[in-house]
PDB file of C-alpha atoms in Angstrom:
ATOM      1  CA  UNK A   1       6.844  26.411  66.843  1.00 53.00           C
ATOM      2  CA  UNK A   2       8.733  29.718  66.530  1.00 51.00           C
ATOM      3  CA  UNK A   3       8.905  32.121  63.952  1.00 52.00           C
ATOM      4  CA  UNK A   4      11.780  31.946  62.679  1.00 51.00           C
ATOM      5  CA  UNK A   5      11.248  27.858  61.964  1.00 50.00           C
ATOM      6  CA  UNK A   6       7.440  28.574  60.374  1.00 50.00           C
ATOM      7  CA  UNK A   7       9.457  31.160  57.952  1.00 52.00           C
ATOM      8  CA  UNK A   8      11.988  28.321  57.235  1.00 53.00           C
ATOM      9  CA  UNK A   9       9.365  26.050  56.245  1.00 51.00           C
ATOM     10  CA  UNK A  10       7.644  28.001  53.821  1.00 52.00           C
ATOM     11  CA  UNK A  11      10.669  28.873  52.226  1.00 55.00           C
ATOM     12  CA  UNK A  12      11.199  25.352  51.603  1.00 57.00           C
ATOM     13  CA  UNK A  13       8.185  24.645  50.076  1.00 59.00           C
ATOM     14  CA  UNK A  14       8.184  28.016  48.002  1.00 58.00           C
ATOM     15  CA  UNK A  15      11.376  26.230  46.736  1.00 68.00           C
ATOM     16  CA  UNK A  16      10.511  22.867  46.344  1.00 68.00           C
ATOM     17  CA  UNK A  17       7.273  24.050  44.182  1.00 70.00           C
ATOM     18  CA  UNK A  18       9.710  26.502  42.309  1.00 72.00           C
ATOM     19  CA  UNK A  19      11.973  23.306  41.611  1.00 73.00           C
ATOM     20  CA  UNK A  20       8.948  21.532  40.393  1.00 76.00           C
ATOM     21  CA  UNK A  21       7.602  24.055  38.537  1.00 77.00           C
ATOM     22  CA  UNK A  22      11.559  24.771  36.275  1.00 81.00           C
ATOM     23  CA  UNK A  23      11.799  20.530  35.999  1.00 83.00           C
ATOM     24  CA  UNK A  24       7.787  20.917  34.377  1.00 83.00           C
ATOM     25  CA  UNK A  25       9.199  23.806  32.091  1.00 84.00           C
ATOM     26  CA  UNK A  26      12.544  21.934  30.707  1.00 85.00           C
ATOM     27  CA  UNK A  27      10.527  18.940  30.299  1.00 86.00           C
ATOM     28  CA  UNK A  28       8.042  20.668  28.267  1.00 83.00           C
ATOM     29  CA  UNK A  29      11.030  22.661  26.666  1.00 86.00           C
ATOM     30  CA  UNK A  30      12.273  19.054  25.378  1.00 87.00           C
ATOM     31  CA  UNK A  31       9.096  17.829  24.499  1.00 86.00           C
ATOM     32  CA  UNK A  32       8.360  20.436  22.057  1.00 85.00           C
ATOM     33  CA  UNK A  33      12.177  20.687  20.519  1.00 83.00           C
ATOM     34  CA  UNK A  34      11.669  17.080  19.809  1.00 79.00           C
ATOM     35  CA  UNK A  35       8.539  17.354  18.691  1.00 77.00           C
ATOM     36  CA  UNK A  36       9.282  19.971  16.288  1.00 74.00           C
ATOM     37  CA  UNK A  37      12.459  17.986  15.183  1.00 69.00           C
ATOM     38  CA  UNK A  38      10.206  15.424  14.081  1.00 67.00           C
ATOM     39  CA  UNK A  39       7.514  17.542  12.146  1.00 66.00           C
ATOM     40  CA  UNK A  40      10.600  18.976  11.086  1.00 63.00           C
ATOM     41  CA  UNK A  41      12.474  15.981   9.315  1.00 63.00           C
ATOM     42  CA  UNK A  42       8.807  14.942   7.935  1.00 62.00           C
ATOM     43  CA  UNK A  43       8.738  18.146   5.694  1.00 59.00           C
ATOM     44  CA  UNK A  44      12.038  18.269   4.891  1.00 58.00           C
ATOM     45  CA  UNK A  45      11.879  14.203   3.363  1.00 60.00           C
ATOM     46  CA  UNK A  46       8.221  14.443   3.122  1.00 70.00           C
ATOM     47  CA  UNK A  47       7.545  10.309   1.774  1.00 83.00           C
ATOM     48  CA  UNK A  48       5.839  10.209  -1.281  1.00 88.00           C
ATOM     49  CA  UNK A  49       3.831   6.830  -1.690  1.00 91.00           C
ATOM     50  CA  UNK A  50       5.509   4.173  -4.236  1.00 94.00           C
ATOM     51  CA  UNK A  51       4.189   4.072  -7.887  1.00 94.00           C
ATOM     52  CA  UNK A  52       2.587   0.694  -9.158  1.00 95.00           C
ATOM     53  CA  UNK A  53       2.464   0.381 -12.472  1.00 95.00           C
ATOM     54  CA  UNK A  54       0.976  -2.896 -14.393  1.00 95.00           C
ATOM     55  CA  UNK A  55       2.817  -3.395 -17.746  1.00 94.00           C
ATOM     56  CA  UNK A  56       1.148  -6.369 -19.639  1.00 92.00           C
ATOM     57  CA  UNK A  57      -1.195  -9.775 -19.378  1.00 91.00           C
ATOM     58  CA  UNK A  58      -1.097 -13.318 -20.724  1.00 91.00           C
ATOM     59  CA  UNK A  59      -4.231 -14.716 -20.057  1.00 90.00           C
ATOM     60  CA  UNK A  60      -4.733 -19.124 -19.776  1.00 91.00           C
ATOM     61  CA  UNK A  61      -8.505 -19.167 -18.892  1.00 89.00           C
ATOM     62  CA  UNK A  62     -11.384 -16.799 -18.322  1.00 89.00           C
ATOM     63  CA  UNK A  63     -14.820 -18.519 -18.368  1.00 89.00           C
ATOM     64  CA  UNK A  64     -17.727 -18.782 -16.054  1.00 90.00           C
ATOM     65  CA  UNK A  65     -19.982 -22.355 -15.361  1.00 89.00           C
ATOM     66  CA  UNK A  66     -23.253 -22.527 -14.181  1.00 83.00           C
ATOM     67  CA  UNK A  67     -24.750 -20.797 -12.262  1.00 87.00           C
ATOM     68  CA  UNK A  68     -22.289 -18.472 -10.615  1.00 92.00           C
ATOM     69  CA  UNK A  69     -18.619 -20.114 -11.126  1.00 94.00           C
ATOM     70  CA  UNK A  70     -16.001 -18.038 -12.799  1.00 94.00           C
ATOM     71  CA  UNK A  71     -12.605 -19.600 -13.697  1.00 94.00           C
ATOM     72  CA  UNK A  72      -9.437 -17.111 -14.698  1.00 93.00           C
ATOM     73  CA  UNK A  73      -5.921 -17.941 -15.141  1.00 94.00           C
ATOM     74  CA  UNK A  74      -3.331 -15.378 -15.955  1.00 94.00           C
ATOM     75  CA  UNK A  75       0.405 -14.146 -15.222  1.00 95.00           C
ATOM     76  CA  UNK A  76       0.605 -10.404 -14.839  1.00 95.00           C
ATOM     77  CA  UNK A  77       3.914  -8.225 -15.057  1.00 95.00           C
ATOM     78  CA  UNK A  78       3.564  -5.366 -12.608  1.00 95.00           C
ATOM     79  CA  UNK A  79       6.431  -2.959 -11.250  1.00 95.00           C
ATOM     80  CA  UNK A  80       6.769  -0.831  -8.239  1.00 94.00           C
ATOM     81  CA  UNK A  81       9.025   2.267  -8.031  1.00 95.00           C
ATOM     82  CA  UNK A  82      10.125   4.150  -4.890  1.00 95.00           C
ATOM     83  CA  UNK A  83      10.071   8.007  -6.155  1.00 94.00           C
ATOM     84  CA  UNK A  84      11.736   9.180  -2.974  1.00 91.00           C
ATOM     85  CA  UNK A  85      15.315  10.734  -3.339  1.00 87.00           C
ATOM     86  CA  UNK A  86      15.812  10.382   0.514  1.00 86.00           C
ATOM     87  CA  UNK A  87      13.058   7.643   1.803  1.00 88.00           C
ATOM     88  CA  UNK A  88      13.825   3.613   1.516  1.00 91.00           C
ATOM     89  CA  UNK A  89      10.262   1.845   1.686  1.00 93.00           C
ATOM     90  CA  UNK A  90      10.437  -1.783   3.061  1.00 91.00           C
ATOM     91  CA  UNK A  91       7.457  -3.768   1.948  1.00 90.00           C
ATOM     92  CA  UNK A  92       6.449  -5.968   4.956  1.00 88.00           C
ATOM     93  CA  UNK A  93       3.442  -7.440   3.008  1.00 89.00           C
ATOM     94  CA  UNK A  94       2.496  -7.069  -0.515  1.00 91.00           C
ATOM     95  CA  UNK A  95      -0.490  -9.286  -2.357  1.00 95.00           C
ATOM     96  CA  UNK A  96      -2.025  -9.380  -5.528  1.00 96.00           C
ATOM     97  CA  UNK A  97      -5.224 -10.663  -6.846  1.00 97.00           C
ATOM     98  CA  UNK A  98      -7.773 -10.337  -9.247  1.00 96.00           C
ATOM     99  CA  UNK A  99     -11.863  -8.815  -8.901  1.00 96.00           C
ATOM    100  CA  UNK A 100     -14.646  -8.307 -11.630  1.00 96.00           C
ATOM    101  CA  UNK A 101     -17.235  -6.183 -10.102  1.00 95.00           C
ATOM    102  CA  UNK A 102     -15.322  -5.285  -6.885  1.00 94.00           C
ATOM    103  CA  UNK A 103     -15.926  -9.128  -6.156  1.00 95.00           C
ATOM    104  CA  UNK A 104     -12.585 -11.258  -5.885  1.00 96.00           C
ATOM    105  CA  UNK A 105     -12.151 -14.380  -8.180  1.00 96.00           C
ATOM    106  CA  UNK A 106      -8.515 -15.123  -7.786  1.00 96.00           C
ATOM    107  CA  UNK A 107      -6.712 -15.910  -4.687  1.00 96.00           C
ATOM    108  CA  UNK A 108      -4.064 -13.643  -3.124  1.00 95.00           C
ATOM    109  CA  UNK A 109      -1.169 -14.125  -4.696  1.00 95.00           C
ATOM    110  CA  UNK A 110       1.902 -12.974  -1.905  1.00 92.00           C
ATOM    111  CA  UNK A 111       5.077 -11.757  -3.032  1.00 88.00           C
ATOM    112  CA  UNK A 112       8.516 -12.359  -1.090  1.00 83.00           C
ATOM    113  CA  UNK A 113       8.307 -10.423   2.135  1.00 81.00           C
ATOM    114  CA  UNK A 114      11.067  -8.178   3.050  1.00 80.00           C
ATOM    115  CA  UNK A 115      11.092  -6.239  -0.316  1.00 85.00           C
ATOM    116  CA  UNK A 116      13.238  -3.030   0.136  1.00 89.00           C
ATOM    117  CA  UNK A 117      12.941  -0.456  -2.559  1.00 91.00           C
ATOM    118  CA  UNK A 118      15.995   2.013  -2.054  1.00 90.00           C
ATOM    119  CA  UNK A 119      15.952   5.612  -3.394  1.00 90.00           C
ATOM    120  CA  UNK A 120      14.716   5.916  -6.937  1.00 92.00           C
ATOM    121  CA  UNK A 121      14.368   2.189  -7.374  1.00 94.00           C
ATOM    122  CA  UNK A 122      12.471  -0.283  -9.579  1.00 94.00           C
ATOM    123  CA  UNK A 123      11.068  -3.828  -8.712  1.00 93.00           C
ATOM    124  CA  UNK A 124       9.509  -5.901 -11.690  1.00 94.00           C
ATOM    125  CA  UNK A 125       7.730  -8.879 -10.613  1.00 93.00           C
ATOM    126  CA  UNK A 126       4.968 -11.650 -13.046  1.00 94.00           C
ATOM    127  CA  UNK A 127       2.993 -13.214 -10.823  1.00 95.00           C
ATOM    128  CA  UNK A 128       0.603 -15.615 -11.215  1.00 96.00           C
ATOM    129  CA  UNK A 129      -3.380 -15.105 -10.611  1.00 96.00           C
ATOM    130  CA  UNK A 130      -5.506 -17.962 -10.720  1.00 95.00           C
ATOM    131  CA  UNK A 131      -8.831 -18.871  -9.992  1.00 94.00           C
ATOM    132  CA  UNK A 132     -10.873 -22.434 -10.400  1.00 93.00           C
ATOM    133  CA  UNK A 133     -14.336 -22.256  -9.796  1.00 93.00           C
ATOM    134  CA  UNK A 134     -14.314 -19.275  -7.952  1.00 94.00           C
ATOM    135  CA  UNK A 135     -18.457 -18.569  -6.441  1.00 95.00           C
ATOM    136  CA  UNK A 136     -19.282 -15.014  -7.652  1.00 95.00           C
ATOM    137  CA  UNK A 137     -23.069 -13.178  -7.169  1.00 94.00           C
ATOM    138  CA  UNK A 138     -25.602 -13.671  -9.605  1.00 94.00           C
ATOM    139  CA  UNK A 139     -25.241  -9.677 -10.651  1.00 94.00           C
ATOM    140  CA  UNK A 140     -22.000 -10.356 -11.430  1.00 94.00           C
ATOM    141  CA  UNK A 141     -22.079 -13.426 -12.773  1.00 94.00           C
ATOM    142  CA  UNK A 142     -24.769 -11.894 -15.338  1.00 93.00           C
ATOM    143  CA  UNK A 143     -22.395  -9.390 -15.983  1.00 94.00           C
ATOM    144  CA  UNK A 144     -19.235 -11.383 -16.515  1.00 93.00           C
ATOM    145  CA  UNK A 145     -21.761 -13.275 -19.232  1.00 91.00           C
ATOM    146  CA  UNK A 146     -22.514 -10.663 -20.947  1.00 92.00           C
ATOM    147  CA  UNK A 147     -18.685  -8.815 -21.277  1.00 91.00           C
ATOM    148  CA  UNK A 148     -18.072 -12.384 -22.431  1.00 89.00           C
ATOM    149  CA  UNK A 149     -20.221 -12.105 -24.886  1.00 88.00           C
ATOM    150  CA  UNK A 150     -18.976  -8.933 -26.231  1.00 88.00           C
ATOM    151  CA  UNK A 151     -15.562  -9.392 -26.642  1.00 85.00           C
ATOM    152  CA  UNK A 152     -14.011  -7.461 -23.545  1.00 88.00           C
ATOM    153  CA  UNK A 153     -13.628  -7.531 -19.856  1.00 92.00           C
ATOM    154  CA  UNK A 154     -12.483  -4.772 -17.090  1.00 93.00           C
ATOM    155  CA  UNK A 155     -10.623  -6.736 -14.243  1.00 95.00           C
ATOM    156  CA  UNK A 156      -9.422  -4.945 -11.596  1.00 96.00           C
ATOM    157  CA  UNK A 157      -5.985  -6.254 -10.276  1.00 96.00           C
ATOM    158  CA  UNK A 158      -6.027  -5.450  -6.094  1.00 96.00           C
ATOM    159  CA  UNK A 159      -2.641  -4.678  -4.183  1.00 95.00           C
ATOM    160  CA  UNK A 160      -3.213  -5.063  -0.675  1.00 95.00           C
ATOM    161  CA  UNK A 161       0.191  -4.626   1.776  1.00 93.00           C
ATOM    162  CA  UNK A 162       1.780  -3.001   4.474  1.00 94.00           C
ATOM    163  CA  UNK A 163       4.690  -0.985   4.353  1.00 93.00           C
ATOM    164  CA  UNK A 164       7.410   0.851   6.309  1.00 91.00           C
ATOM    165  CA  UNK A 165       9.164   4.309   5.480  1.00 89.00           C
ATOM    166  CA  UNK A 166      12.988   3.419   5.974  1.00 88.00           C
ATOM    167  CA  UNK A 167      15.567   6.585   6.337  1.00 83.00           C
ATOM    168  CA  UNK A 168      19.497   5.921   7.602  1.00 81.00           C
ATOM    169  CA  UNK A 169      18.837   3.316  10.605  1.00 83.00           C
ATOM    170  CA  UNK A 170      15.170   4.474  11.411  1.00 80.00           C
ATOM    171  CA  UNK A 171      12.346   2.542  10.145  1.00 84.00           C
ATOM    172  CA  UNK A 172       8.772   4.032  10.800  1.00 83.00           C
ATOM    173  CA  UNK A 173       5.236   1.868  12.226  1.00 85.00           C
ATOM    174  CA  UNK A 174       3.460   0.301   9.528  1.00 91.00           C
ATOM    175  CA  UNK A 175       1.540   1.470   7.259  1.00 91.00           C
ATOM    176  CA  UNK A 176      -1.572  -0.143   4.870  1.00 95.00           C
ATOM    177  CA  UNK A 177      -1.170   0.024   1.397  1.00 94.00           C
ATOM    178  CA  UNK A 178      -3.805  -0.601  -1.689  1.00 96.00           C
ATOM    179  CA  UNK A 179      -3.367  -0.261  -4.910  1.00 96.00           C
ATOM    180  CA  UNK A 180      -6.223  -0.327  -7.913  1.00 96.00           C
ATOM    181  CA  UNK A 181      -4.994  -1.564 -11.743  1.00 94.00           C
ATOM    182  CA  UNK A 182      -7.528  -1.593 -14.085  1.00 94.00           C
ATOM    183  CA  UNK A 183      -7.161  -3.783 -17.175  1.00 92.00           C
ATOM    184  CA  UNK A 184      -9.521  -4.205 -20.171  1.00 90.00           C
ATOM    185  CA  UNK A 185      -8.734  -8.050 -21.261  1.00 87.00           C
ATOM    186  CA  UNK A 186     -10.231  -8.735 -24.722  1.00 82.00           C
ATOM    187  CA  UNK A 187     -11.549 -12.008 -25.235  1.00 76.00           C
ATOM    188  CA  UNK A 188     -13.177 -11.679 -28.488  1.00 64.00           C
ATOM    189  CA  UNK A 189     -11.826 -10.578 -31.798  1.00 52.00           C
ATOM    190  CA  UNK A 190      -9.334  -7.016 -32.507  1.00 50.00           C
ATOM    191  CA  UNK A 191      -9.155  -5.467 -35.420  1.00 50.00           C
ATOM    192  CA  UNK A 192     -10.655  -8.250 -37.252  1.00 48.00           C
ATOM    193  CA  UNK A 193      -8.260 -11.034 -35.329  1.00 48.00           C
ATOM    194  CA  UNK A 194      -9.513 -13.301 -33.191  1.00 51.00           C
ATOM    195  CA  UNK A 195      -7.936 -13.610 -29.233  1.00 58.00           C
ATOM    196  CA  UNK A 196      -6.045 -16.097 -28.795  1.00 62.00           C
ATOM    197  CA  UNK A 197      -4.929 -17.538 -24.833  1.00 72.00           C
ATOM    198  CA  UNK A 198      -1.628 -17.882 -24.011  1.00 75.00           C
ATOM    199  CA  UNK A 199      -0.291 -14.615 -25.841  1.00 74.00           C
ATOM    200  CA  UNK A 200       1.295 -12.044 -23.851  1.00 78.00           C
ATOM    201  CA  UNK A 201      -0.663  -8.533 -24.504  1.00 75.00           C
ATOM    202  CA  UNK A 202       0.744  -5.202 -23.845  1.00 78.00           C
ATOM    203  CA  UNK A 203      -1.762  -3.195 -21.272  1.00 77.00           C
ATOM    204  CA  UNK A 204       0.239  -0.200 -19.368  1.00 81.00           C
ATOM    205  CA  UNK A 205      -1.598   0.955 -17.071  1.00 82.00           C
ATOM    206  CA  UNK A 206      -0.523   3.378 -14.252  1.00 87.00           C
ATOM    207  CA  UNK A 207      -2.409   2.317 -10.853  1.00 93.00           C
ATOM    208  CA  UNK A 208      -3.853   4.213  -8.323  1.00 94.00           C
ATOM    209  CA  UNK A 209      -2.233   4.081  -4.592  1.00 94.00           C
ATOM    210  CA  UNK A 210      -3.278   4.795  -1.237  1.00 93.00           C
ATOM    211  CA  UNK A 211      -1.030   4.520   1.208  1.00 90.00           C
TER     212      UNK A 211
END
C-alpha cells in the first residue's frame, strides 16, 4: 500500500469520527433544549394539587353488634376545586369511603370516571357510604363502643384516585391521589338536644391532599 493511499485512509476515518463526534454534540444539543423546555413549562404552570373540601353529613345508621361488627350509613356532600389558572386536572379514578381507627368500614364508593375540572373550577358531589356488618379489630371495636357511648365519633372519610394534569392538547402520566377528611359525627345529645338520624348536619371541613 503506498503512501499516499495510507494518508487517504486516515483522513477518512479522522472524518468519519469527526462526523460522529458533531451528530453526538447536536443530539445532546437537542436533548438538553428539550429538556430544559420541559423543566421550563413546569415552573412557569407549576400544578398545584386540587382542594377537597367536605361540606356536611346526614347520617342513617352507626352502630356496632357483637363482637366486632360495625354498621354505618350516611350520604356525604364533598367538593373538589381545581386552583390552577393554567392546569385542567382529569380525574381518571376517584373513590370515597369511610375508616374509624385507620380501619375501613364502608365500601368504596366510585364516582363517574372521566371527571375534568377546568381552570378555577368546582365539582360538588353526595355520595353515599354504607356499611352492613362491616368486621373491624377488637381495639377498634372497643373504641367505636366507647365514642358511642360518649356522644361523638371521629370518622375519617378516605379519597383514593388517580389523576392527570391536562394543559392545551397535552395530558401528563398518572398520578395517585389521597385525600384525608376528618369529621366528628355526634351521636349523642348537643346543647341539651338529642341527635337525631336522618338530619343533614353542617361539618366543613377542609381535607388534606397528597397528590
Amino acid at each position: 500500500m503506498s503512501s499516499c493511499e495510507k494518508q487517504c485512509g486516515k483522513q477518512c476515518c479522522h472524518s468519519r469520527k469527526e462526523l460522529y463526534r458533531r451528530i453526538l454534540i447536536v443530539v445532546g444539543a437537542i436533548v438538553v433544549v428539550v429538556l430544559f423546555a420541559i423543566f421550563l413549562v413546569w415552573i412557569i404552570l407549576r400544578p398545584t394539587k386540587p382542594q377537597i373540601v367536605l361540606h356536611d353529613n346526614t347520617l342513617y345508621a352507626l352502630n356496632l353488634s357483637q363482637p366486632n361488627f360495625v354498621t354505618m350509613n350516611m350520604q356525604i356532600t364533598i367538593s373538589t376545586r381545581n386552583p390552577n389558572a393554567r392546569v385542567g386536572i382529569y380525574f381518571d379514578k376517584f373513590d370515597i369511603y369511610a375508616s374509624y381507627r385507620n380501619e375501613q368500614i364502608t365500601p368504596a364508593t366510585e364516582l363517574p370516571r372521566g371527571n375534568y375540572l377546568g381552570h378555577k373550577e368546582i365539582n360538588v358531589w353526595s355520595p353515599f357510604l354504607c356499611g352492613n356488618s362491616v368486621p373491624i379489630s377488637l381495639y377498634a371495636a372497643a373504641a367505636l363502643c366507647e365514642d358511642l357511648n360518649a356522644g361523638i365519633v371521629l370518622v375519617n372519610i378516605k379519597v383514593s384516585g388517580k389523576l392527570k394534569w391536562k394543559v392545551g392538547t397535552w395530558m401528563s402520566g398518572k398520578y395517585h391521589l389521597s385525600a384525608n377528611c376528618p369529621v366528628y359525627i355526634s351521636c349523642g345529645k348537643h346543647d341539651g338536644v338529642p341527635f337525631e338520624l336522618g338530619i343533614k348536619y353542617q361539618s366543613v371541613s377542609s381535607c388534606s391532599v397528597d397528590v
